Coordinates of C-alpha atoms and ligand atoms in Angstrom, one line a residue:
Chain C
M23 CA 13.2 17.2 21.1
D24 CA 16.4 15.5 22.4
I25 CA 19.5 15.7 20.2
D26 CA 22.7 13.8 20.6
K27 CA 25.4 16.3 19.9
N28 CA 27.9 13.6 19.1
A29 CA 25.9 12.1 16.3
R30 CA 25.2 13.1 12.7
Y31 CA 21.7 12.7 11.2
A32 CA 19.9 11.7 8.0
A33 CA 16.9 13.5 6.7
S34 CA 15.0 10.2 7.2
H35 CA 15.7 10.5 10.9
E36 CA 18.4 7.9 11.5
W37 CA 21.5 9.0 13.5
A38 CA 25.1 7.7 13.1
R39 CA 27.9 8.0 15.6
K40 CA 31.5 7.0 15.3
E41 CA 32.6 4.4 17.9
G42 CA 36.2 3.3 17.6
S43 CA 36.7 2.1 14.0
D44 CA 32.9 1.3 13.6
F45 CA 29.8 3.3 13.3
V46 CA 26.6 2.9 15.3
T47 CA 23.0 3.8 14.1
G48 CA 19.6 4.2 15.5
I49 CA 16.6 6.6 15.1
S50 CA 16.3 10.1 16.6
D51 CA 14.2 11.1 19.5
H52 CA 12.0 13.1 17.1
A53 CA 11.5 9.9 15.1
Q54 CA 10.6 7.7 18.1
H55 CA 8.2 10.4 19.3
S56 CA 6.3 10.7 16.0
L57 CA 6.2 6.9 15.6
G58 CA 4.7 6.4 19.1
D59 CA 5.1 3.2 21.1
I60 CA 7.4 0.9 19.2
V61 CA 6.3 -2.7 19.2
F62 CA 8.7 -4.4 16.9
V63 CA 12.2 -3.8 15.4
E64 CA 13.5 -6.0 12.5
L65 CA 17.3 -5.9 12.1
P66 CA 19.6 -7.3 9.4
A67 CA 21.9 -10.3 9.7
V68 CA 25.5 -9.7 10.9
G69 CA 27.8 -9.7 7.9
K70 CA 25.3 -8.2 5.5
T71 CA 26.6 -5.3 3.4
I72 CA 24.1 -2.5 2.8
K73 CA 24.4 0.6 0.7
K74 CA 23.6 4.1 1.9
G75 CA 19.9 4.8 1.4
E76 CA 18.9 1.2 1.3
A77 CA 16.7 -0.3 4.0
F78 CA 18.5 -2.1 6.8
G79 CA 15.4 -3.0 8.8
V80 CA 11.9 -2.1 9.8
V81 CA 10.5 -0.4 12.8
E82 CA 6.8 -1.0 13.7
S83 CA 4.8 1.1 16.2
V84 CA 1.1 1.1 17.2
K85 CA 0.6 3.6 14.4
A86 CA 2.8 2.6 11.5
A87 CA 5.6 0.5 10.1
S88 CA 8.6 2.3 8.6
D89 CA 11.7 1.2 6.8
L90 CA 15.0 2.1 8.4
Y91 CA 17.6 3.5 6.0
M92 CA 21.3 3.0 6.1
P93 CA 22.9 6.5 6.6
V94 CA 26.4 5.3 5.6
S95 CA 27.2 2.3 3.4
G96 CA 28.7 -0.5 5.4
T97 CA 28.9 -4.1 6.6
I98 CA 27.0 -5.0 9.7
T99 CA 29.2 -6.2 12.6
A100 CA 26.5 -6.3 15.4
V101 CA 22.8 -5.7 16.0
N102 CA 21.1 -4.8 19.2
D103 CA 19.5 -8.1 20.3
A104 CA 17.9 -6.4 23.3
L105 CA 15.4 -4.8 21.0
S106 CA 13.7 -8.1 20.2
G107 CA 12.6 -8.5 23.9
D108 CA 12.2 -4.8 24.7
P109 CA 11.5 -2.7 21.5
A110 CA 10.4 0.1 23.8
L111 CA 14.1 0.8 24.5
V112 CA 14.0 2.8 21.3
N113 CA 11.4 5.0 22.8
R114 CA 13.1 5.3 26.2
E115 CA 16.8 5.7 25.1
P116 CA 16.9 6.4 21.3
Y117 CA 20.6 7.4 21.4
A118 CA 21.8 4.8 24.0
G119 CA 20.2 1.5 24.8
G120 CA 18.0 1.8 21.7
W121 CA 20.8 1.7 19.2
M122 CA 20.1 -0.7 16.3
I123 CA 23.2 -1.6 14.3
K124 CA 27.0 -1.4 14.3
Y125 CA 28.9 -1.5 11.0
T126 CA 32.2 -0.8 9.3
A127 CA 31.8 1.9 6.8
A128 CA 32.7 1.3 3.2
N129 CA 33.1 5.0 2.6
P130 CA 33.5 7.0 5.8
S131 CA 33.2 10.3 4.0
E132 CA 29.5 9.6 3.7
F133 CA 29.4 10.3 7.4
D134 CA 30.9 13.7 7.0
V135 CA 28.1 14.9 4.7
M136 CA 25.3 13.9 7.0
L137 CA 23.4 16.7 8.8
S138 CA 25.0 18.3 11.9
P139 CA 23.0 18.1 15.1
E140 CA 22.0 21.8 14.6
A141 CA 21.0 21.3 11.0
Y142 CA 18.9 18.3 11.9
E143 CA 17.2 20.0 14.8
A144 CA 16.2 22.9 12.5
E145 CA 15.0 20.4 9.8
A146 CA 13.0 18.2 12.1
G147 CA 11.5 21.2 14.0
K148 CA 9.8 22.2 10.7
E149 CA 7.7 19.1 10.6
Chain M
M26 CA -25.5 1.0 25.2
N27 CA -25.4 -1.8 27.8
L28 CA -22.2 -0.9 29.6
T29 CA -21.7 -4.2 31.4
P30 CA -18.7 -6.0 29.9
E31 CA -19.8 -9.3 28.3
P32 CA -18.0 -12.3 29.6
L33 CA -16.4 -14.8 27.2
A34 CA -18.4 -17.8 26.2
Y35 CA -15.7 -19.8 28.0
E36 CA -16.4 -18.0 31.2
L37 CA -20.1 -18.7 30.9
S38 CA -19.4 -22.4 30.4
R39 CA -20.5 -25.0 33.0
P40 CA -19.3 -28.6 32.8
G41 CA -22.0 -30.9 31.3
R42 CA -24.3 -28.1 30.2
M43 CA -25.9 -28.7 26.8
G44 CA -28.1 -26.9 24.3
T45 CA -29.5 -30.0 22.6
V46 CA -30.5 -33.5 23.7
L47 CA -29.9 -36.0 20.9
P48 CA -32.4 -38.9 20.5
A49 CA -31.1 -42.3 21.5
C50 CA -28.8 -43.8 18.9
D51 CA -30.7 -46.2 16.6
V52 CA -27.7 -47.4 14.6
P53 CA -24.7 -49.4 15.7
E54 CA -22.1 -47.2 17.4
T55 CA -18.6 -47.0 15.9
A56 CA -15.7 -45.4 17.8
L57 CA -13.9 -42.6 16.2
P58 CA -10.5 -43.5 14.9
K59 CA -8.0 -43.0 17.8
N60 CA -5.7 -40.8 15.7
L61 CA -8.5 -38.3 15.2
L62 CA -9.2 -37.9 18.9
R63 CA -7.6 -35.1 20.9
A64 CA -7.6 -34.4 24.5
E65 CA -6.8 -30.7 24.5
L66 CA -9.8 -29.5 22.5
S67 CA -11.8 -27.7 25.2
L68 CA -15.0 -26.1 23.9
P69 CA -17.4 -24.1 26.0
E70 CA -20.5 -26.0 27.3
L71 CA -23.6 -23.8 27.2
D72 CA -27.4 -24.0 27.0
E73 CA -29.4 -22.4 24.2
L74 CA -30.8 -19.5 26.1
T75 CA -27.3 -18.5 27.4
V76 CA -25.9 -18.7 23.9
V77 CA -28.8 -16.5 22.5
R78 CA -28.4 -13.9 25.2
H79 CA -24.6 -13.9 24.9
F80 CA -24.6 -13.2 21.2
T81 CA -27.6 -10.8 21.3
R82 CA -25.9 -8.7 23.9
L83 CA -22.7 -8.7 21.9
S84 CA -24.6 -7.6 18.8
Q85 CA -26.2 -4.7 20.8
K86 CA -22.7 -3.5 21.7
N87 CA -21.8 -3.4 18.1
F88 CA -20.9 -0.1 16.5
A89 CA -22.5 0.0 13.0
I90 CA -23.6 2.4 10.3
D91 CA -27.2 1.4 11.1
T92 CA -26.7 2.8 14.6
Q93 CA -24.2 5.6 14.5
Y94 CA -22.2 7.9 12.3
Y95 CA -19.0 6.4 11.0
P96 CA -16.7 9.0 9.2
L97 CA -13.8 6.6 8.7
G98 CA -11.5 8.2 6.1
S99 CA -10.6 6.2 3.0
C100 CA -13.3 3.6 3.8
T101 CA -16.5 5.3 2.4
M102 CA -18.8 4.1 5.2
K103 CA -22.0 5.1 3.5
Y104 CA -25.4 3.8 4.2
N105 CA -26.0 0.4 2.6
P106 CA -29.6 0.6 1.4
K107 CA -31.9 -2.2 2.6
A108 CA -33.2 -2.6 -0.9
N109 CA -29.8 -4.2 -1.7
E110 CA -30.3 -6.7 1.0
Q111 CA -33.8 -7.5 -0.2
A112 CA -32.5 -8.2 -3.7
A113 CA -29.7 -10.4 -2.4
F114 CA -32.1 -12.4 -0.2
H115 CA -34.2 -13.4 -3.2
P116 CA -34.4 -17.2 -3.2
G117 CA -33.3 -17.3 -6.8
W118 CA -30.0 -15.7 -6.0
R119 CA -29.7 -17.1 -2.5
N120 CA -30.1 -20.7 -3.6
A121 CA -28.1 -20.5 -6.8
H122 CA -25.2 -23.0 -6.8
P123 CA -22.0 -22.5 -8.9
L124 CA -21.9 -26.2 -9.8
A125 CA -25.4 -26.2 -11.2
G126 CA -23.8 -25.3 -14.6
D127 CA -24.1 -22.3 -16.8
A128 CA -27.3 -23.4 -18.4
H129 CA -29.1 -23.5 -15.0
N130 CA -27.5 -20.2 -13.9
Q131 CA -28.3 -18.0 -16.9
G132 CA -30.0 -15.4 -14.6
A133 CA -26.9 -15.2 -12.4
L134 CA -24.6 -14.9 -15.4
E135 CA -26.8 -12.2 -16.9
L136 CA -26.6 -10.2 -13.7
M137 CA -22.8 -10.5 -13.6
Y138 CA -22.6 -9.5 -17.3
R139 CA -24.8 -6.4 -16.8
L140 CA -22.8 -5.4 -13.7
Q141 CA -19.5 -5.8 -15.7
D142 CA -21.0 -3.5 -18.3
S143 CA -22.2 -0.9 -15.9
L144 CA -18.9 -0.8 -14.0
A145 CA -17.0 -0.7 -17.3
A146 CA -19.1 2.4 -18.2
T147 CA -18.3 4.2 -15.0
G148 CA -14.6 4.0 -15.7
G149 CA -14.4 4.0 -19.4
F150 CA -12.9 0.4 -19.3
S151 CA -13.1 -2.0 -22.2
A152 CA -13.5 -5.0 -19.9
V153 CA -14.0 -5.9 -16.3
S154 CA -13.4 -8.9 -14.0
L155 CA -15.5 -9.3 -10.9
Q156 CA -13.2 -12.0 -9.4
P157 CA -11.1 -10.1 -6.7
A158 CA -12.6 -10.2 -3.2
A159 CA -11.2 -6.9 -1.9
G160 CA -9.5 -3.8 -2.9
A161 CA -6.0 -5.2 -2.1
H162 CA -6.9 -8.3 -4.1
G163 CA -7.8 -6.1 -7.0
E164 CA -4.5 -4.4 -6.7
L165 CA -2.7 -7.7 -6.8
A166 CA -4.7 -8.6 -10.0
G167 CA -3.7 -5.3 -11.6
V168 CA -0.1 -5.5 -10.7
L169 CA 0.2 -9.1 -11.9
M170 CA -1.5 -8.0 -15.1
I171 CA 1.1 -5.2 -15.6
R172 CA 4.0 -7.7 -14.8
E173 CA 2.6 -10.2 -17.3
Y174 CA 2.2 -7.5 -19.9
H175 CA 5.9 -6.6 -19.7
R176 CA 6.9 -10.2 -19.8
S177 CA 4.8 -10.9 -22.8
R178 CA 6.7 -8.1 -24.6
G179 CA 10.1 -9.5 -23.7
Q180 CA 10.8 -6.9 -21.0
P181 CA 10.9 -8.8 -17.8
Q182 CA 13.5 -6.3 -16.4
R183 CA 10.7 -3.8 -15.8
R184 CA 10.3 -4.5 -12.1
T185 CA 10.0 -1.1 -10.5
M186 CA 6.7 0.2 -9.3
L187 CA 6.5 3.9 -8.5
I188 CA 4.3 4.7 -5.5
P189 CA 3.6 8.2 -4.0
D190 CA 4.3 8.5 -0.3
S191 CA 0.7 9.3 0.4
A192 CA -0.4 5.8 -0.8
H193 CA -2.3 3.3 1.2
G194 CA -0.1 0.6 2.7
T195 CA -1.7 -2.1 0.5
N196 CA 0.0 -0.6 -2.6
P197 CA 3.6 -1.3 -1.6
A198 CA 2.5 -4.6 0.1
T199 CA 0.9 -5.7 -3.2
C200 CA 4.1 -5.0 -5.1
A201 CA 6.1 -7.0 -2.6
M202 CA 3.7 -9.9 -3.0
A203 CA 4.1 -9.7 -6.8
G204 CA 7.9 -9.6 -6.5
L205 CA 8.3 -6.1 -7.7
D206 CA 10.5 -3.4 -6.3
V207 CA 8.9 -0.2 -4.9
V208 CA 10.3 3.3 -5.4
T209 CA 8.6 5.9 -3.3
I210 CA 7.8 9.2 -4.9
P211 CA 7.6 12.1 -2.5
S212 CA 4.7 14.6 -2.4
D213 CA 5.1 18.3 -3.2
A214 CA 4.1 21.2 -1.0
E215 CA 0.6 21.1 -2.4
G216 CA 0.1 17.4 -1.5
G217 CA 0.4 16.2 -5.2
V218 CA 3.0 14.0 -6.8
D219 CA 6.4 15.7 -6.9
M220 CA 6.9 15.9 -10.7
D221 CA 10.7 16.3 -10.6
A222 CA 11.1 13.2 -8.4
L223 CA 8.7 11.3 -10.7
R224 CA 10.7 12.4 -13.8
A225 CA 14.0 11.3 -12.2
A226 CA 12.5 7.9 -11.4
C227 CA 11.1 7.1 -14.9
D228 CA 13.8 4.9 -16.3
D229 CA 13.7 1.7 -18.3
T230 CA 13.2 -0.5 -15.3
V231 CA 9.8 1.0 -14.6
A232 CA 6.8 -1.4 -14.7
G233 CA 4.4 1.3 -13.9
I234 CA 2.9 3.6 -11.2
M235 CA 0.2 3.0 -8.6
I236 CA -1.7 6.2 -8.2
T237 CA -4.8 7.0 -6.1
N238 CA -6.9 9.9 -7.4
P239 CA -8.3 11.6 -5.5
S240 CA -5.3 10.9 -3.2
T241 CA -5.6 9.7 0.3
L242 CA -5.1 13.3 1.3
G243 CA -8.6 13.8 -0.2
L244 CA -7.0 16.0 -3.0
F245 CA -7.6 15.7 -6.7
E246 CA -4.2 15.0 -8.4
R247 CA -4.1 18.0 -10.7
N248 CA -1.2 16.6 -12.7
M249 CA -2.8 13.3 -13.4
E250 CA -2.6 13.5 -17.2
A251 CA 1.1 14.6 -17.1
I252 CA 1.9 11.9 -14.6
A253 CA 0.3 9.2 -16.9
K254 CA 2.2 10.6 -19.9
L255 CA 5.6 10.6 -18.1
V256 CA 5.1 6.9 -17.1
H257 CA 3.7 5.9 -20.5
D258 CA 6.6 7.6 -22.3
A259 CA 9.0 5.7 -20.1
G260 CA 7.3 2.4 -21.2
G261 CA 5.3 1.9 -18.0
L262 CA 1.6 1.4 -17.3
V263 CA -0.7 3.2 -14.9
Y264 CA -2.5 1.4 -12.0
G265 CA -5.4 3.5 -10.6
D266 CA -6.3 2.7 -7.0
G267 CA -10.1 3.3 -7.1
A268 CA -10.7 3.3 -3.4
N269 CA -11.7 6.9 -3.7
M270 CA -14.0 6.6 -6.6
N271 CA -16.9 7.9 -4.5
A272 CA -15.6 11.4 -5.2
I273 CA -15.6 11.1 -9.0
A274 CA -17.9 8.4 -10.2
G275 CA -20.3 9.6 -12.8
I276 CA -18.1 12.7 -13.4
V277 CA -14.6 11.5 -14.4
L278 CA -13.7 8.5 -16.5
P279 CA -10.4 7.2 -15.1
V280 CA -9.4 5.7 -18.5
E281 CA -9.5 9.3 -20.0
L282 CA -7.0 10.3 -17.3
G283 CA -4.5 7.7 -18.5
V284 CA -5.4 4.8 -16.2
D285 CA -4.7 1.4 -17.7
V286 CA -6.1 -0.8 -15.0
M287 CA -8.0 0.0 -11.8
H288 CA -9.9 -1.6 -8.9
Y289 CA -13.1 -0.3 -7.3
N290 CA -14.0 -1.4 -3.9
L291 CA -17.7 -2.3 -4.3
H292 CA -17.9 -2.3 -0.5
K293 CA -17.1 1.4 -0.6
T294 CA -18.5 3.3 -3.6
F295 CA -21.1 0.8 -4.5
S296 CA -22.7 0.5 -1.1
T297 CA -22.1 -3.1 -0.2
P298 CA -21.5 -3.9 3.4
H299 CA -18.0 -3.8 5.0
G300 CA -19.5 -6.4 7.3
G301 CA -17.0 -8.1 9.7
G302 CA -14.1 -7.5 7.3
G303 CA -15.8 -9.1 4.4
P304 CA -16.8 -10.4 2.0
G305 CA -16.0 -7.5 -0.3
V306 CA -15.4 -7.1 -4.1
G307 CA -12.4 -5.4 -5.6
M308 CA -13.4 -5.7 -9.2
V309 CA -10.8 -4.7 -11.8
G310 CA -11.4 -2.8 -15.0
A311 CA -8.9 -2.5 -17.8
A312 CA -8.2 -0.3 -20.9
P313 CA -7.6 -2.2 -24.2
V314 CA -3.9 -2.8 -23.6
L315 CA -4.5 -4.8 -20.4
A316 CA -8.0 -6.2 -21.0
P317 CA -6.6 -9.6 -22.4
F318 CA -4.7 -10.1 -19.1
L319 CA -7.7 -9.8 -16.7
P320 CA -8.2 -12.5 -14.2
G321 CA -11.1 -14.9 -15.1
P322 CA -13.4 -16.3 -15.8
V323 CA -15.5 -13.3 -16.9
V324 CA -19.0 -13.5 -18.3
V325 CA -19.4 -13.1 -22.1
K326 CA -22.6 -13.1 -24.2
K327 CA -22.8 -15.5 -27.1
G328 CA -26.0 -15.0 -29.1
D329 CA -28.7 -15.0 -26.5
A330 CA -26.8 -17.0 -23.9
Y331 CA -24.3 -16.0 -21.3
A332 CA -21.1 -18.0 -20.7
F333 CA -17.9 -17.9 -18.6
E334 CA -14.7 -17.4 -20.5
M335 CA -11.1 -16.9 -19.7
P336 CA -9.6 -13.7 -21.2
A337 CA -7.1 -14.5 -23.9
K338 CA -3.9 -13.9 -21.9
S339 CA -5.5 -14.1 -18.4
I340 CA -3.3 -14.1 -15.3
G341 CA -5.7 -16.9 -14.2
R342 CA -8.1 -17.3 -11.4
L343 CA -7.8 -15.3 -8.2
K344 CA -10.8 -16.7 -6.4
S345 CA -12.7 -19.9 -6.1
F346 CA -15.8 -20.0 -8.4
Y347 CA -16.9 -16.6 -9.6
G348 CA -16.2 -14.1 -6.8
N349 CA -18.5 -13.0 -4.0
F350 CA -21.7 -13.4 -5.8
G351 CA -24.1 -12.1 -3.1
V352 CA -22.1 -8.9 -3.0
L353 CA -22.4 -8.5 -6.7
V354 CA -26.2 -8.7 -6.5
R355 CA -26.2 -5.9 -3.9
A356 CA -23.9 -3.7 -6.1
Y357 CA -26.1 -4.4 -9.1
A358 CA -29.2 -3.3 -7.2
Y359 CA -27.4 -0.1 -6.2
V360 CA -26.2 0.7 -9.7
R361 CA -29.7 0.2 -11.1
M362 CA -31.3 2.3 -8.4
M363 CA -28.8 5.1 -8.9
G364 CA -28.4 5.2 -12.7
A365 CA -25.8 7.4 -14.3
D366 CA -27.4 10.7 -13.0
G367 CA -27.7 9.3 -9.5
M368 CA -24.1 8.3 -9.5
R369 CA -23.0 11.8 -10.4
R370 CA -25.2 13.3 -7.7
M371 CA -23.8 10.8 -5.2
A372 CA -20.2 12.0 -6.0
E373 CA -21.2 15.7 -5.9
N374 CA -22.9 15.3 -2.5
A375 CA -20.0 13.3 -1.1
V376 CA -17.7 16.2 -2.1
L377 CA -20.1 18.8 -0.9
N378 CA -20.5 17.1 2.5
A379 CA -16.7 16.8 2.9
N380 CA -16.1 20.5 2.1
Y381 CA -18.9 21.6 4.4
L382 CA -17.5 19.6 7.3
K383 CA -13.9 20.7 6.5
H384 CA -15.0 24.3 6.6
R385 CA -16.4 23.9 10.1
V386 CA -13.6 21.7 11.5
E387 CA -10.7 23.8 10.2
K388 CA -11.8 26.6 12.5
T389 CA -10.7 24.5 15.4
Y390 CA -8.2 21.9 14.0
K391 CA -5.3 22.4 11.6
V392 CA -5.9 21.0 8.1
K393 CA -2.5 20.3 6.4
Y394 CA -3.6 21.1 2.9
P395 CA -6.2 23.8 3.0
R396 CA -7.3 23.8 -0.7
R397 CA -10.7 22.5 -1.6
C398 CA -11.0 18.8 -0.8
M399 CA -12.8 16.0 -2.6
H400 CA -14.7 13.4 -0.6
E401 CA -12.5 13.5 2.5
F402 CA -10.0 15.7 4.2
V403 CA -7.1 15.3 6.7
A404 CA -7.1 17.3 9.9
M405 CA -4.6 17.2 12.7
G406 CA -5.5 16.2 16.3
D407 CA -2.8 18.1 18.2
V408 CA -5.2 20.9 19.4
A409 CA -3.5 21.4 22.8
E410 CA -0.2 20.7 24.5
G411 CA 0.0 17.0 25.5
I412 CA -3.0 16.0 23.4
R413 CA -2.6 13.6 20.5
T414 CA -4.9 12.4 17.8
L415 CA -5.5 9.1 19.6
D416 CA -7.0 11.1 22.6
I417 CA -9.4 12.9 20.3
A418 CA -10.4 9.7 18.6
K419 CA -11.1 7.9 21.9
R420 CA -13.1 10.8 23.2
L421 CA -15.3 10.9 20.1
I422 CA -16.5 7.4 21.0
D423 CA -18.0 9.0 24.2
Y424 CA -19.9 11.4 22.0
G425 CA -21.4 8.4 20.1
F426 CA -19.3 8.8 16.9
H427 CA -17.0 6.3 15.3
P428 CA -13.5 7.9 15.2
P429 CA -12.1 8.9 11.9
T430 CA -9.1 7.0 10.4
I431 CA -6.1 8.1 12.4
Y432 CA -2.3 8.3 11.8
F433 CA -2.9 7.7 8.0
P434 CA -1.8 9.0 5.6
L435 CA 1.7 8.7 7.1
I436 CA 2.9 12.0 5.6
V437 CA 0.6 14.1 7.9
P438 CA 1.7 14.1 11.5
E439 CA -1.2 13.4 14.0
A440 CA -3.5 12.7 11.0
M441 CA -7.2 12.5 11.4
M442 CA -8.8 11.5 8.1
I443 CA -12.5 12.4 7.9
E444 CA -14.8 11.1 5.2
P445 CA -18.4 12.0 5.8
T446 CA -20.0 10.3 2.6
E447 CA -23.0 11.6 0.8
T448 CA -25.6 9.7 2.9
E449 CA -25.3 11.8 6.0
S450 CA -27.7 14.8 6.7
K451 CA -26.5 18.3 7.6
E452 CA -27.7 17.7 11.1
T453 CA -25.4 14.7 11.6
L454 CA -22.5 16.6 10.1
D455 CA -23.2 19.6 12.5
A456 CA -23.5 17.3 15.5
F457 CA -20.1 15.7 14.6
A458 CA -18.4 19.1 14.1
E459 CA -19.9 20.2 17.4
A460 CA -18.5 17.2 19.2
L461 CA -15.0 17.9 17.7
E462 CA -15.3 21.5 18.9
R463 CA -16.3 20.5 22.4
I464 CA -13.5 18.0 22.6
A465 CA -11.0 20.7 21.5
A466 CA -12.3 22.9 24.3
E467 CA -12.0 20.0 26.8
A468 CA -8.5 19.4 25.6
R469 CA -7.5 22.8 27.1
T470 CA -9.6 22.7 30.2
E471 CA -9.8 19.0 31.2
P472 CA -7.1 17.2 29.3
D473 CA -7.5 14.0 31.4
L474 CA -11.0 13.6 30.2
L475 CA -9.4 12.9 26.8
H476 CA -6.3 11.0 28.1
D477 CA -8.6 8.5 29.9
A478 CA -11.3 8.2 27.2
P479 CA -13.5 6.4 26.3
H480 CA -15.6 6.5 29.4
N481 CA -19.0 5.5 28.1
T482 CA -18.1 2.0 26.8
P483 CA -18.1 -1.5 28.4
V484 CA -14.2 -1.4 28.4
G485 CA -12.1 1.8 28.7
R486 CA -8.8 2.6 26.9
L487 CA -7.3 -0.5 25.7
D488 CA -3.6 -1.1 26.1
E489 CA -2.7 -1.2 22.4
V490 CA 1.0 -1.5 23.2
A491 CA 0.7 -4.5 25.3
A492 CA -1.7 -6.0 22.8
A493 CA 0.9 -5.6 20.1
R494 CA 4.0 -6.6 22.2
C495 CA 2.6 -9.6 24.0
P496 CA -0.7 -10.6 22.4
I497 CA -2.8 -13.3 24.0
L498 CA -4.5 -14.9 21.0
C499 CA -6.6 -17.6 22.7
Y500 CA -8.4 -18.3 25.9
R501 CA -6.2 -19.9 28.4
G502 CA -8.7 -20.7 31.1
Ligands
LIG6 C1 -6.7 4.0 -0.8 C2 -6.9 2.5 -0.5 N1 -6.4 1.6 -1.3 C3 -6.7 0.3 -1.1 C4 -7.4 -0.2 -0.1 C5 -7.6 -1.6 0.1 O1 -8.9 -2.0 0.0 P1 -9.5 -3.3 0.8 O2 -9.5 -2.9 2.2 O3 -10.8 -3.5 0.2 O4 -8.6 -4.4 0.5 C6 -8.0 0.8 0.8 C7 -8.8 0.3 2.0 O5 -9.1 1.0 2.9 C8 -7.7 2.2 0.6 O6 -8.3 3.1 1.4

């Protein structure tokens, strides 16, 4: 299992990383591996405000469709358009080219209480 | 099996070839209106013998319960007795027409009435509607009934449906169709509903819960009565997903467990075919609180005559005419052949077969919840490094078995959901278990045999990713 040490994690397998004044989110390597080959990613409209824990999109693989949950409340400033043509980017580079959304956080302290890379690794390893 | 891949009818086509020669036209010819003509409609041109051979060969490649074992979890692929077919082929049923009117269709109405009665008795329901055409359709009926019930009591704000995370995907999809919001309830370590999470979710927005018992993990929900009580105390109603009725029919009355409305898949428990994806029947039964809301029309008896009637507060029609009547005849034949005692033995043997098979399989494969199972169990296919459930499933085809349901329920990684049904002999169960054992051994010694499977089929491993990402949906010449 690959872990990005610069990110923090949600128990529902999304990661969040601070980039400048914004946050970026995608799903973890563990999540992409258990989903299998990803065939479709649905992302929100730019400008939408979504609360922590609410769904911001859907990821569909050959095995299952799963909601994607907002790890930190915020307003979407950009989505990764490359995923519509090449959803497998999430499989290949879950922490880089496979990013999903950028947003400004409504309450950045929500980021601080997310799981550390070590805590997430221990948590996901149990599955 | 004939291993030669069958070409498409388009590939067999030759310009000008025909199956029939029409007699000379003996009436004045009229040209078709220009606006109805189209140039792009290309149909294959074939002679009769080519067509007959093409479809016969395709049918011989078909994988069916009548040819091979089909332990597809959550689908109850039991044998469909031929007596059902004989009953349904009776000219009296076959030639009945819904527009002939009730007076001319009394026999058909009586059959539906009796079937309603028998199905009501198996669940403890006060009334039944035979309208819905599938399990998911029955779910939609039940959820709309619950929504209507709350509206009729001036509580339209009850819009939350609680659904355990082990549920079949049709449950949340149904709620989305009915415009309700889904709150997912996690499972506890035993595979049952997490009672603390349920308690926390039971507020005054709750419309109800959709619960499958036995669950899709093949486990009896031990807290069922407490779950129903929590939801009822919060003002909600209980939808029972009866897809797994094969484990409890003739033994447990769902209404006594607190269920207010439930569907049965007649194409599962009641032995009607799953043929080609349909037609099915997802009949709904209701306890007294919800009976007036059932979809209609339903059959009632007035004196000596049978008639169609809309229940008092019906959510309306869900299907043209009166449901899939031919399937109802098959289910009725089955119910009468089984009787109440037979139904009980059916369920007992379904559970016995599943536990026997589980006992053998769990020596080689992990089983996430080891407690006694009901009619099915969920094993895990990761028996060796680099081997996934998909590889096991594809290799099973080489051994002549239909793969189990895989990657569902979602809460079990590498899930392999095995439902033997009561109609299989011990020899078949043993042969299937042996195949799984041999595949587990191959997984360690010759993993590529699994990665490249299936080998004994007209086409090998299909590229499911390409099929999903860039599907080609029609013939392009
Ligand atoms: C647990 C469960 N619920 C609902 C359904 C939906 O039934 P149908 O396929 O008849 O629509 C299924 C079907 O497999 C099921 O397994």
